[in-house]
Coordinates of C-alpha atoms and ligand atoms in Angstrom, one line a residue:
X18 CA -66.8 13.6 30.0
X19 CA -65.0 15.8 32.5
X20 CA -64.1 18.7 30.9
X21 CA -65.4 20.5 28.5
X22 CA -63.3 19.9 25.0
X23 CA -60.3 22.0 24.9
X24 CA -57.1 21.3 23.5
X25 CA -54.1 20.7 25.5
X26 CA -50.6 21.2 24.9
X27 CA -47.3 19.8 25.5
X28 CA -45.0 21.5 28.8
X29 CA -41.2 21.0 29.2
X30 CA -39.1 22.1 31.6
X31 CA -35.9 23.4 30.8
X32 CA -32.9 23.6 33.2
X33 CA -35.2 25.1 36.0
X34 CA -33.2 26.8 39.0
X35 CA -34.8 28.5 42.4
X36 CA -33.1 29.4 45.1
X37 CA -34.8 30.8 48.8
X38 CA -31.6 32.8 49.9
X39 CA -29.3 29.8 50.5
X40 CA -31.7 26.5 49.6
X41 CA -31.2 25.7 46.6
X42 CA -34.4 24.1 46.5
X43 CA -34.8 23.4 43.0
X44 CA -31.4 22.3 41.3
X45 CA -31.5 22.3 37.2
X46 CA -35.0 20.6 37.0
X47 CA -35.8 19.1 32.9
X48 CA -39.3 17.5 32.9
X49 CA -40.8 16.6 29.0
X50 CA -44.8 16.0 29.1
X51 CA -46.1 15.7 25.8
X52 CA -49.5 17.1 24.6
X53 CA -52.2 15.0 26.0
X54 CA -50.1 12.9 28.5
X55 CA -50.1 12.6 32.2
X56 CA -46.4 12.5 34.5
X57 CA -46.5 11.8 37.9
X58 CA -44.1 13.8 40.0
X59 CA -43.0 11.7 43.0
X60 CA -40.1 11.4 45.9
X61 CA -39.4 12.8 49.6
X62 CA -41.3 15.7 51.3
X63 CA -38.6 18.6 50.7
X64 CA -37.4 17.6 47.5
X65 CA -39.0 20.7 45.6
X66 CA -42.2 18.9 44.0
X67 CA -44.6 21.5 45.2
X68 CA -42.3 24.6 44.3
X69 CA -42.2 23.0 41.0
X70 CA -45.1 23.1 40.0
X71 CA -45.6 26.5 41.6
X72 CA -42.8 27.4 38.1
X73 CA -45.0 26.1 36.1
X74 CA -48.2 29.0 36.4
X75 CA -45.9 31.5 37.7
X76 CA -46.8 31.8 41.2
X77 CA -43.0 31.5 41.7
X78 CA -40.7 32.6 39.2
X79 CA -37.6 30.7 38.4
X80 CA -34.2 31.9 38.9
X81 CA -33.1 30.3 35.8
X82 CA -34.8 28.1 33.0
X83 CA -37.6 27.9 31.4
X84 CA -41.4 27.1 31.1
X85 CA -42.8 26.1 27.5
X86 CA -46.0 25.4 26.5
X87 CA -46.2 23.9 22.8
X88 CA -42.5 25.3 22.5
X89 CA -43.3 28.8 23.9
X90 CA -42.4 30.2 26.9
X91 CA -45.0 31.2 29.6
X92 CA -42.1 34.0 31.1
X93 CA -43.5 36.3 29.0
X94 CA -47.1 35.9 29.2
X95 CA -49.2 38.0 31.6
X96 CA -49.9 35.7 35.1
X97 CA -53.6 36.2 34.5
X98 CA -53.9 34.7 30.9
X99 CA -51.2 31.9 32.0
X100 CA -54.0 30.7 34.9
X101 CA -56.5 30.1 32.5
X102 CA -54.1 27.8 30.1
X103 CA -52.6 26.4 33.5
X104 CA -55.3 25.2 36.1
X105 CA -54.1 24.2 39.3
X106 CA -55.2 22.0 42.0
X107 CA -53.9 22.5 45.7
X108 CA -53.8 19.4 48.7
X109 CA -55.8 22.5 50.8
X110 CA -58.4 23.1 48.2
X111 CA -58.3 26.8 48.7
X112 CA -62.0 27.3 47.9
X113 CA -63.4 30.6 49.4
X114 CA -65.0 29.9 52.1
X115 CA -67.6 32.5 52.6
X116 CA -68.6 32.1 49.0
X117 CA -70.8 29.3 47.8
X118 CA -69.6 26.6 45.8
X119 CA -71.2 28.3 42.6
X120 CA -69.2 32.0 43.5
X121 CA -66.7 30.3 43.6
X122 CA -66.8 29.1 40.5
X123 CA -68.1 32.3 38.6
X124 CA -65.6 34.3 40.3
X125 CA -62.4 33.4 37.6
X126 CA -64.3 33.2 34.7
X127 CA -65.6 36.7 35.3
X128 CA -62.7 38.3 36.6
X129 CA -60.0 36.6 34.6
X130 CA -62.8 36.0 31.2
X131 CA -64.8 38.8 31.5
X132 CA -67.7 37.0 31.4
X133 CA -71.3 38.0 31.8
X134 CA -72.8 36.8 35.3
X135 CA -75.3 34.9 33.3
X136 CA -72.4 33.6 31.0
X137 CA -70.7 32.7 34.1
X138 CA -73.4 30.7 35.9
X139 CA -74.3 28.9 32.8
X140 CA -70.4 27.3 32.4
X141 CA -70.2 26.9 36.5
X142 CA -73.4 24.9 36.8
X143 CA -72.7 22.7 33.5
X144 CA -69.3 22.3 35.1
X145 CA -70.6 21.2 38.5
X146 CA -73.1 19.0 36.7
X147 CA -70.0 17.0 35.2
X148 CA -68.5 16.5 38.1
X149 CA -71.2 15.6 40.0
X150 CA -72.0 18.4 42.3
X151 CA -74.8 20.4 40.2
X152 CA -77.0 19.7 44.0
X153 CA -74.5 21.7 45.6
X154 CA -74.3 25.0 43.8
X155 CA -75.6 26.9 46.7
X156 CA -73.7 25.1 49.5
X157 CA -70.6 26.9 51.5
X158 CA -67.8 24.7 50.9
X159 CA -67.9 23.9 54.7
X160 CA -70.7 22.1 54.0
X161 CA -69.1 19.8 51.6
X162 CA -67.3 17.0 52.6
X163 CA -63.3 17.2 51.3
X164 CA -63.9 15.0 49.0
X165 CA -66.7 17.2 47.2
X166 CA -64.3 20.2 48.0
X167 CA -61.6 18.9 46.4
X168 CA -64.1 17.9 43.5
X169 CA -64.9 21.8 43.3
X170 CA -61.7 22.6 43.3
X171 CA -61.3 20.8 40.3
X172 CA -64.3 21.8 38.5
X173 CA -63.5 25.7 39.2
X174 CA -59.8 24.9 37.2
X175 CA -61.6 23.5 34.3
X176 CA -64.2 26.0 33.4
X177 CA -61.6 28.3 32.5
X178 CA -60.9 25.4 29.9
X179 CA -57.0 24.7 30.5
X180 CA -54.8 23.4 28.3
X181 CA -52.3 21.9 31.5
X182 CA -53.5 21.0 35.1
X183 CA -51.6 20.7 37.9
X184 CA -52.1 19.1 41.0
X185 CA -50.1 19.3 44.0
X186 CA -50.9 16.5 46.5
X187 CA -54.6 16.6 45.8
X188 CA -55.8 13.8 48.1
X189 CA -53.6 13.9 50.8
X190 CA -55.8 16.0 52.9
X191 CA -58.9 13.8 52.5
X192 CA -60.4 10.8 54.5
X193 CA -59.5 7.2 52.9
X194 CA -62.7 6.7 52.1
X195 CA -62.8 10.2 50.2
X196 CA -59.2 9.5 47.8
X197 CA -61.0 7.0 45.2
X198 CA -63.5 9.3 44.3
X199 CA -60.6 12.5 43.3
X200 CA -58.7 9.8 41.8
X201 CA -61.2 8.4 39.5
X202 CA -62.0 12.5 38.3
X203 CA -58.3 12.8 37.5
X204 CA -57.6 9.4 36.2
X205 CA -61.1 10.4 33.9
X206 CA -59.5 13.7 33.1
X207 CA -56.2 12.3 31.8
X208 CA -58.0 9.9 29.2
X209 CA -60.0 12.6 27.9
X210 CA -56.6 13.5 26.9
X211 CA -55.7 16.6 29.2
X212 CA -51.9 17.1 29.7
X213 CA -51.3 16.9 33.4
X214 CA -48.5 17.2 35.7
X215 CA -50.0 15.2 39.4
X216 CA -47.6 15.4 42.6
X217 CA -48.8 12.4 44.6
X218 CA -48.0 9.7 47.2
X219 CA -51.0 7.5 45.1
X220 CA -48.3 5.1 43.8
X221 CA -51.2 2.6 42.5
X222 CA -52.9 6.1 40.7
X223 CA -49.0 6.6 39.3
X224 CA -49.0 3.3 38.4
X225 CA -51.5 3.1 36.4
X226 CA -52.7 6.4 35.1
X227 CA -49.3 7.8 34.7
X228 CA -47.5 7.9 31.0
X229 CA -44.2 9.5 32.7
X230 CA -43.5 8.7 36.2
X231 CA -40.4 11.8 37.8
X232 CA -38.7 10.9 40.5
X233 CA -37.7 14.3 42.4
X234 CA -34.9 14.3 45.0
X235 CA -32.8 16.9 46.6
X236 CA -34.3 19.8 43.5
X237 CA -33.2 17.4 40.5
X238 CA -35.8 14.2 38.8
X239 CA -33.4 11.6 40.1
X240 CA -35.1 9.3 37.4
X241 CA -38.0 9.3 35.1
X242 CA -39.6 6.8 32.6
X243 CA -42.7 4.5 32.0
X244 CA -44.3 3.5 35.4
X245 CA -42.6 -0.1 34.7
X246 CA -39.3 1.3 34.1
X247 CA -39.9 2.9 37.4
X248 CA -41.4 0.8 39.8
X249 CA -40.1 -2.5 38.5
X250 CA -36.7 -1.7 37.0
X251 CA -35.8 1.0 39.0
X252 CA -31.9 1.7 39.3
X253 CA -30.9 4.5 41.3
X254 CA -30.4 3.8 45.3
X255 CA -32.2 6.7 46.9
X256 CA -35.4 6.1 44.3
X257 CA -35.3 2.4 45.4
X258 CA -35.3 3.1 49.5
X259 CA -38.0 5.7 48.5
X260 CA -40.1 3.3 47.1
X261 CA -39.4 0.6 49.9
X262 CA -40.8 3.0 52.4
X263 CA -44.1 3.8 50.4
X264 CA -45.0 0.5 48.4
Ligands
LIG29 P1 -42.1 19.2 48.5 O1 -43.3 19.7 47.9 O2 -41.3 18.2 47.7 O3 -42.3 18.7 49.9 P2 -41.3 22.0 48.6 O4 -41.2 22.4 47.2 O5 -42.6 22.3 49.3 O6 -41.1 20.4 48.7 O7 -40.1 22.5 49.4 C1 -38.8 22.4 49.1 C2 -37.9 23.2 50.0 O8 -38.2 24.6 49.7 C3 -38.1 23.0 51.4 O9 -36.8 23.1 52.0 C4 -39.0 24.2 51.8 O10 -38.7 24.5 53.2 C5 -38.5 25.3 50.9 N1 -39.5 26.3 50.6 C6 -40.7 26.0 49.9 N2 -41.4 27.2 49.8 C7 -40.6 28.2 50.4 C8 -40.8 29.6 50.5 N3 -41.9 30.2 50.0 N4 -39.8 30.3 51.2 C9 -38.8 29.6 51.7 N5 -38.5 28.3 51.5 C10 -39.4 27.6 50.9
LIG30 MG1 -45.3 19.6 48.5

């Protein structure tokens, strides 16, 4: 077990436009995930995979379209009760650096669930323990390798118990030798049934872990389907040079 049990929704994406001033970065965007599955979002740096996902929590709003989770829209939900429903994982990790790995942790769950310090610690530490860092708790994240950072990353989105994670390129920053062990917590995570929405380059993790694979070019999915549909039967020109260059 990964997470502890919550239950996760399904998340379209309806007709999403976003403009910065003349780029027209994101172009009528329609994405379906259904309640416990997993789609990959992949294609060419610049096509609008990472403000995408940025849509989906609201740390960017969308000129047009909408966000649904279970057939509601997140537009009018407040940002800080969306980011416990929506975790999210960033290639940077964007852990505080001059907290320890247990801080930060407790900080969202205290700030965004009012939790007791004790209350907090308790969840942070059983959280740590399940993805193997419970030795770390004290350590500043500088003293983790990227691999374990990204793995606390991970672990501080799930104890606010989400119902959708995102991840946005969440091994590209790490050593080779570091990627298997982030892609084995995700690939965990997805058949415990969380619904999950993964921006990678990992075409094996795609592949195989992936019920809906999106391919994003130029602000539109190009093409999406099974991972067979779309690394074996793939039809449209730009998605097939794409996946010359990274197969
Ligand atoms: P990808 O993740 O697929 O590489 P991004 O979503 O990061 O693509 O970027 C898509 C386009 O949007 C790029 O042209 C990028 O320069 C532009 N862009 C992204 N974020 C911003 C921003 N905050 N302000 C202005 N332009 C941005
Ligand atoms: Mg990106």
């Amino acid at each position: 077990m990964t997470a502890a049990t919550t239950t996760s929704v399904s998340l379209s994406l309806r007709d999403i436009h976003l403009a910065f001033g003349p780029n027209r970065v994101l172009r009528g965007v329609d994405l379906d995930v259904a309640r416990g599955e997993t789609a990959c979002v992949i294609g060419p740096s610049g096509s609008g995979k990472s403000t995408l996902l940025r849509t989906i929590n609201r740390l960017i709003e969308p000129d047009r379209g909408d966000v649904l989770l279970d057939g509601r829209s997140v537009l009018g939900e407040s940002p800080d009760r969306l980011r416990q429903r929506v975790g999210m994982v960033f290639q940077q990790f964007n852990l505080f650096p001059h907290m320890s790995v247990l801080h930060n942790i407790t900080l969202a769950l205290r700030r965004l669930k009012k939790l007791s310090e004790d209350e907090a610690v308790a969840i942070a530490r059983a959280q740590l323990e399940l993805v193997g860092l419970a030795a770390k708790a004290d350590a500043r994240p500088a003293h983790l390798s990227g691999g374990q950072q990204q793995r606390v990353a991970i672990a501080r989105a799930l104890a606010l118990q989400p119902q959708v994670m995102l991840f946005d390129e969440a091994t590209s920053a790490l050593d080779p030798e570091l990627v298997k062990g982030v892609l084995g917590l995700m690939a965990d995570l997805a058949a415990e049934g969380m619904t999950m929405v993964v921006v990678t380059h990992e075409m094996g993790f795609a592949r195989e872990v992936a019920d809906t694979v999106a391919f994003m070019d130029r602000g539109v999915v190009l093409e999406a389907g099974a991972p067979a549909e779309i690394f074996e039967r793939a039809t449209h020109p730009r998605l097939r040079r794409f996946l010359s260059q990274v197969l």
